[in-house]
Structure formats: structure tokens, C-alpha cells
Coordinates of C-alpha atoms in Angstrom, one line a residue:
M1 CA -15.5 6.0 8.2
S2 CA -15.9 9.5 7.0
F3 CA -14.5 10.6 3.5
A4 CA -11.9 12.8 5.2
K5 CA -10.6 10.1 7.5
W6 CA -10.5 7.6 4.6
V7 CA -8.3 10.0 2.6
G8 CA -6.1 11.2 5.5
G9 CA -5.4 7.7 6.8
A10 CA -4.7 6.0 3.4
I11 CA -2.2 8.3 1.7
G12 CA 1.5 9.0 2.2
W13 CA 3.8 10.6 -0.4
S14 CA 0.9 11.4 -2.8
F15 CA -0.3 14.2 -0.6
G16 CA 2.5 16.3 -2.1
G17 CA 3.5 17.3 -5.6
P18 CA 1.1 17.4 -8.6
I19 CA -0.9 14.4 -7.4
G20 CA -1.6 16.2 -4.1
A21 CA -2.9 19.2 -6.0
I22 CA -5.2 16.9 -8.1
I23 CA -6.5 15.3 -4.9
G24 CA -7.1 18.6 -3.3
L25 CA -9.1 19.9 -6.2
A26 CA -11.1 16.7 -6.5
I27 CA -12.0 16.6 -2.8
G28 CA -13.1 20.2 -2.7
S29 CA -16.1 20.4 -0.5
F30 CA -15.4 17.1 1.3
V31 CA -12.3 18.4 3.1
D32 CA -11.6 21.8 4.6
N33 CA -8.9 21.2 7.2
L34 CA -7.6 17.6 6.9
K35 CA -4.6 17.3 9.1
I36 CA -2.4 14.8 10.8
G37 CA -1.1 16.4 14.0
E38 CA -0.3 20.0 13.1
T39 CA 0.9 19.4 9.5
P40 CA -1.6 20.5 6.8
L41 CA -1.9 17.8 4.2
L42 CA -4.1 19.2 1.4
G43 CA -3.7 22.7 2.5
D44 CA -6.0 24.8 4.7
R45 CA -8.5 27.3 3.4
Q46 CA -7.4 30.5 5.0
S47 CA -10.5 32.4 4.2
S48 CA -13.5 32.1 1.9
G49 CA -12.5 32.4 -1.8
Q50 CA -8.8 32.0 -1.2
R51 CA -6.8 29.4 -3.0
R52 CA -5.5 26.3 -1.3
T53 CA -1.9 25.6 -1.1
Y54 CA -0.3 22.1 -1.1
R55 CA 2.6 20.6 0.7
K56 CA 5.5 20.3 -1.7
Q57 CA 7.5 17.1 -2.2
P58 CA 11.3 17.2 -1.7
N59 CA 13.4 17.7 -4.8
Y60 CA 13.0 14.3 -6.4
G61 CA 16.4 14.4 -8.0
Q62 CA 18.1 14.6 -4.6
Q63 CA 16.3 11.7 -3.0
R64 CA 18.5 8.7 -2.4
S65 CA 15.8 6.3 -1.7
K66 CA 12.0 6.0 -2.3
P67 CA 9.6 6.5 0.6
K68 CA 7.4 3.5 1.3
T69 CA 4.4 3.5 -1.0
Q70 CA 1.2 2.9 1.0
S71 CA -2.0 1.3 -0.3
G72 CA -3.6 4.7 -0.7
D73 CA -0.7 6.1 -2.7
F74 CA -1.2 3.3 -5.2
E75 CA -5.0 3.7 -5.1
V76 CA -4.8 7.5 -5.9
S77 CA -2.2 7.0 -8.6
L78 CA -4.4 4.3 -10.2
L79 CA -7.5 6.6 -10.1
I80 CA -5.6 9.4 -11.8
L81 CA -4.0 7.2 -14.5
A82 CA -7.3 5.4 -15.1
S83 CA -9.0 8.8 -15.7
I84 CA -6.4 9.7 -18.3
V85 CA -6.8 6.4 -20.2
I86 CA -10.6 6.5 -20.1
K87 CA -10.6 9.9 -21.7
A88 CA -8.0 9.0 -24.3
D89 CA -10.5 8.3 -27.0
G90 CA -12.6 11.4 -26.3
K91 CA -15.4 9.6 -24.4
Q92 CA -16.1 7.8 -21.2
D93 CA -17.7 4.4 -21.9
Q94 CA -19.9 3.1 -19.1
R95 CA -18.3 -0.3 -19.3
E96 CA -14.9 1.2 -18.6
L97 CA -16.4 3.1 -15.6
D98 CA -18.1 -0.1 -14.4
F99 CA -14.8 -1.9 -14.7
V100 CA -13.0 0.6 -12.5
R101 CA -15.8 0.4 -9.9
Q102 CA -15.9 -3.4 -9.9
Q103 CA -12.1 -3.7 -9.6
F104 CA -12.1 -1.4 -6.7
T105 CA -14.9 -3.2 -5.1
N106 CA -13.0 -6.5 -5.5
M107 CA -9.8 -5.0 -4.0
Y108 CA -11.2 -2.8 -1.2
G109 CA -14.8 -3.8 -0.5
K110 CA -17.9 -1.8 -1.3
D111 CA -17.6 1.1 1.2
R112 CA -14.0 2.0 0.3
A113 CA -14.7 1.4 -3.4
N114 CA -17.6 3.9 -3.3
K115 CA -15.4 6.6 -1.7
A116 CA -12.7 5.9 -4.3
F117 CA -15.1 6.1 -7.2
E118 CA -16.6 9.4 -5.9
L119 CA -13.0 10.8 -5.9
F120 CA -12.5 9.2 -9.3
K121 CA -15.5 11.0 -10.8
R122 CA -14.1 14.4 -9.6
I123 CA -10.6 13.6 -10.9
T124 CA -12.0 12.8 -14.4
K125 CA -13.3 16.4 -14.7
Q126 CA -9.8 17.9 -14.4
N127 CA -7.2 18.6 -17.0
I128 CA -4.2 16.5 -15.9
S129 CA -0.6 16.7 -17.0
T130 CA 0.3 13.0 -17.7
R131 CA 4.0 13.8 -17.6
Q132 CA 3.9 15.5 -14.2
V133 CA 1.8 12.8 -12.6
C134 CA 3.9 10.0 -14.0
T135 CA 7.1 11.7 -13.0
Q136 CA 6.0 11.8 -9.4
I137 CA 4.9 8.1 -9.5
K138 CA 8.2 7.0 -11.1
Q139 CA 10.3 8.9 -8.6
M140 CA 8.3 7.7 -5.5
M141 CA 6.9 4.2 -6.4
D142 CA 8.8 0.9 -6.8
H143 CA 9.0 -0.8 -10.1
A144 CA 6.8 -3.8 -9.2
S145 CA 4.0 -1.5 -8.2
R146 CA 4.3 0.5 -11.4
L147 CA 4.0 -2.8 -13.4
Q148 CA 0.8 -3.5 -11.5
L149 CA -0.6 -0.1 -12.4
L150 CA 0.1 -0.8 -16.1
H151 CA -1.7 -4.2 -15.9
F152 CA -4.8 -2.5 -14.5
L153 CA -4.7 0.2 -17.2
F154 CA -4.8 -2.4 -20.0
G155 CA -7.8 -4.0 -18.2
I156 CA -9.6 -0.7 -18.3
A157 CA -8.9 -0.2 -22.0
K158 CA -10.1 -3.7 -22.8
A159 CA -13.3 -3.4 -20.6
D160 CA -15.5 -2.2 -23.4
G161 CA -14.3 -5.0 -25.7
L162 CA -12.3 -2.7 -28.0
V163 CA -8.9 -1.2 -27.3
T164 CA -8.6 1.9 -29.5
E165 CA -5.4 3.3 -31.0
D166 CA -5.8 6.4 -28.9
E167 CA -5.9 4.3 -25.7
I168 CA -2.9 2.3 -26.8
R169 CA -0.9 5.4 -27.5
Q170 CA -1.9 6.9 -24.2
I171 CA -0.9 3.8 -22.2
Y172 CA 2.4 3.6 -24.2
T173 CA 3.1 7.3 -23.3
I174 CA 2.3 6.6 -19.6
T175 CA 4.6 3.5 -19.8
G176 CA 7.5 5.7 -20.9
Y177 CA 6.9 8.4 -18.3
L178 CA 6.7 5.7 -15.6
G179 CA 10.1 4.4 -16.6
I180 CA 8.8 1.0 -17.6
S181 CA 10.7 -0.7 -20.5
S182 CA 9.1 -1.5 -23.8
R183 CA 9.6 -5.2 -23.2
D184 CA 7.7 -5.1 -20.0
Y185 CA 5.0 -3.0 -21.8
E186 CA 4.7 -5.6 -24.6
S187 CA 4.7 -8.4 -22.0
I188 CA 1.7 -7.0 -20.1
K189 CA 0.0 -5.9 -23.3
A190 CA 0.1 -9.5 -24.6
M191 CA -1.8 -10.7 -21.6
F192 CA -4.9 -8.9 -23.0
Y193 CA -4.6 -10.1 -26.7
N194 CA -4.9 -13.5 -28.4
S195 CA -2.1 -14.4 -30.8
S196 CA 0.1 -17.4 -31.5
D197 CA 3.1 -15.7 -30.2
N198 CA 1.6 -14.3 -27.0
A199 CA 3.2 -16.8 -24.7
Y200 CA 6.7 -15.9 -25.9
I201 CA 5.9 -12.2 -25.7
I202 CA 4.7 -12.5 -22.1
L203 CA 7.9 -14.3 -21.2
E204 CA 9.9 -11.6 -23.1
I205 CA 11.7 -14.1 -25.4
E206 CA 11.9 -14.9 -29.1
K207 CA 10.1 -17.9 -30.5
S208 CA 13.5 -19.3 -31.7
V209 CA 15.1 -19.6 -28.2
S210 CA 16.1 -23.0 -26.7
D211 CA 14.1 -24.9 -24.1
S212 CA 16.6 -24.0 -21.5
E213 CA 16.2 -20.3 -22.3
V214 CA 12.4 -20.7 -22.0
K215 CA 12.9 -22.1 -18.5
K216 CA 15.3 -19.4 -17.6
A217 CA 12.9 -16.7 -18.9
Y218 CA 10.0 -18.2 -16.9
R219 CA 11.9 -18.2 -13.7
K220 CA 12.9 -14.5 -14.3
M221 CA 9.3 -13.4 -15.1
A222 CA 7.8 -15.4 -12.3
K223 CA 10.1 -13.6 -9.9
K224 CA 9.3 -10.2 -11.5
Y225 CA 5.6 -10.7 -11.3
H226 CA 5.3 -12.6 -8.0
P227 CA 2.5 -11.2 -5.8
D228 CA 4.9 -10.8 -2.9
R229 CA 6.7 -8.0 -4.8
V230 CA 3.7 -5.8 -4.0
G231 CA 3.1 -7.2 -0.5
H232 CA 3.8 -3.8 1.0
L233 CA 0.7 -2.5 -0.6
G234 CA -1.5 -4.9 1.3
K235 CA -3.4 -8.1 0.7
E236 CA -5.8 -6.5 -1.7
H237 CA -3.0 -5.7 -4.2
Q238 CA -1.3 -9.0 -3.8
E239 CA -4.5 -10.6 -4.9
G240 CA -4.7 -8.3 -7.9
A241 CA -1.1 -9.1 -8.8
E242 CA -1.9 -12.8 -8.9
A243 CA -3.6 -12.3 -12.3
K244 CA -0.3 -11.3 -13.9
F245 CA 1.5 -14.2 -12.1
R246 CA -1.0 -16.8 -13.4
Q247 CA -0.7 -15.5 -16.9
V248 CA 3.1 -16.0 -16.8
Q249 CA 2.5 -19.6 -15.6
E250 CA -0.1 -20.2 -18.3
A251 CA 2.3 -18.8 -21.0
Y252 CA 5.0 -21.2 -19.8
E253 CA 2.7 -24.2 -19.7
H254 CA 1.5 -23.4 -23.2
I255 CA 5.1 -23.4 -24.5
Q256 CA 5.8 -26.6 -22.5
K257 CA 2.9 -28.3 -24.2
E258 CA 3.7 -26.9 -27.6
R259 CA 7.3 -28.1 -27.4
G260 CA 6.8 -31.3 -25.3
F261 CA 9.4 -30.6 -22.6
K262 CA 9.0 -30.8 -18.8

């Protein structure tokens, strides 16, 4: 599959707005006239030296429902946010880059991962408005998929063995722009750290709650993080979501063992 066909067939709403502009600049020489039917997606080059134009998204505030997020929409959103986090501490660690490539290989296979990583390298060279990108994602992507994005970003930050304060601040900023609550942020963050209270933080409860409240919290979090919640993104993302789901189960089992209830 050519690079152009891979991009054109994988992406839906992210062809518009600020994300579409970033994709267009990143693709550059790869795509001149990528179209579906007669509708220009990344904009046609009218003549040599002229600027490209990009299809605009509808007014987000007037949309009553979110369009369906395709696997490619998630993929591109992930690449852009990953580039922001990787540059948060002013450098790009090779282990973080390797983590991104490996995760994409695990999810999509080697051929698609290579194309995604080629796009990723071009995206990292751009100056990106975190607020604008996250606003588009928040308006167009469902909550469960946004939680999956956050989980991946923490994985990138932890890939080099050290999560810096700059990376934490950047991920926290992204969390707010994505419309993710601070409790969900702390829950996912706790999946990447070792502490005596992590199990409770993952389940979003205080250590003083009753056993029945622990069970209730587990059922709630298991439902929130269930892989089926991102089933519309394809099998590859369901498998990625299983990591969060397992950590919720492990947190619950840890508390069960600690308290001695069944």
C-alpha cells in the first residue's frame, strides 16, 4: 500500500481543522493530490510555490453529536500528542522514539508502523499548538478513546526510565485540554508508578472506604476501562486497552488480598 493510500483510507475527521493542517505539512512531498471522489482532503497544490489549503471542520460548538472516530483518527492524534510529550523536556530520547515505534508495530504491524513513524518524524519538526490540537480531539473523539490516548502518553514518558517534571506538566496540560478529569488523570498516572496507595488511586477511591465501596469502585472502573469501549477503533486498539483493564483488575485483587475479603 502506498503512503498516500494509507493516509487517505485511514483518516476521517482529522483531515480537517488544525490536525489536518499538521498532517498536510508533515506529508509534504508524499502527497500532492490526495482525494476521495472529488473532495480534496489535504488540499491541492494549485501551482508550484503556492500554499496548500485545508478543508475546514464544521463549527465545533454547533455540533450535536461526535462523528465516528476511525482508527486513523486515533493514530494521527496519538502521533501528534506523542511528539508534544517527547519534546517537553527539550530533547528526544532514543528510548522514547523506540517505544513509539514498537507500540505502533505491536498495534498495526511492521508496514503500517513504518509509515506512521515516518509521519511522526515529520510531525516532531513542527511547532504545534497543544491547545488547538487537543480542542479538536476533545470535540471529535469519545471519552474512552481519549483515556486510551492518555495511557499511551504516560507510557512514552516512562519509556526512558525517568518521567521528568516537564513531561508530567505537559501531560497534565494535555489532560485538561482533552476534557479528562483530574481523577482519571491520577488513576492512569498511578498505573506507571509504584506506591503503597496506587491500587486505591487506580480505582479512584480513598484508602478509608469500606469493602463494599471498593467493590463498587471496581465495577465502575472495569466498565470505564473495558476494551469494548474502544471497539470502534479496531482490534488493534482493543488489545492496547487491555493493559489498562488488567491494571484495574490487579489493583482490585491487591486490595482484596490486603483486606482479606472476596
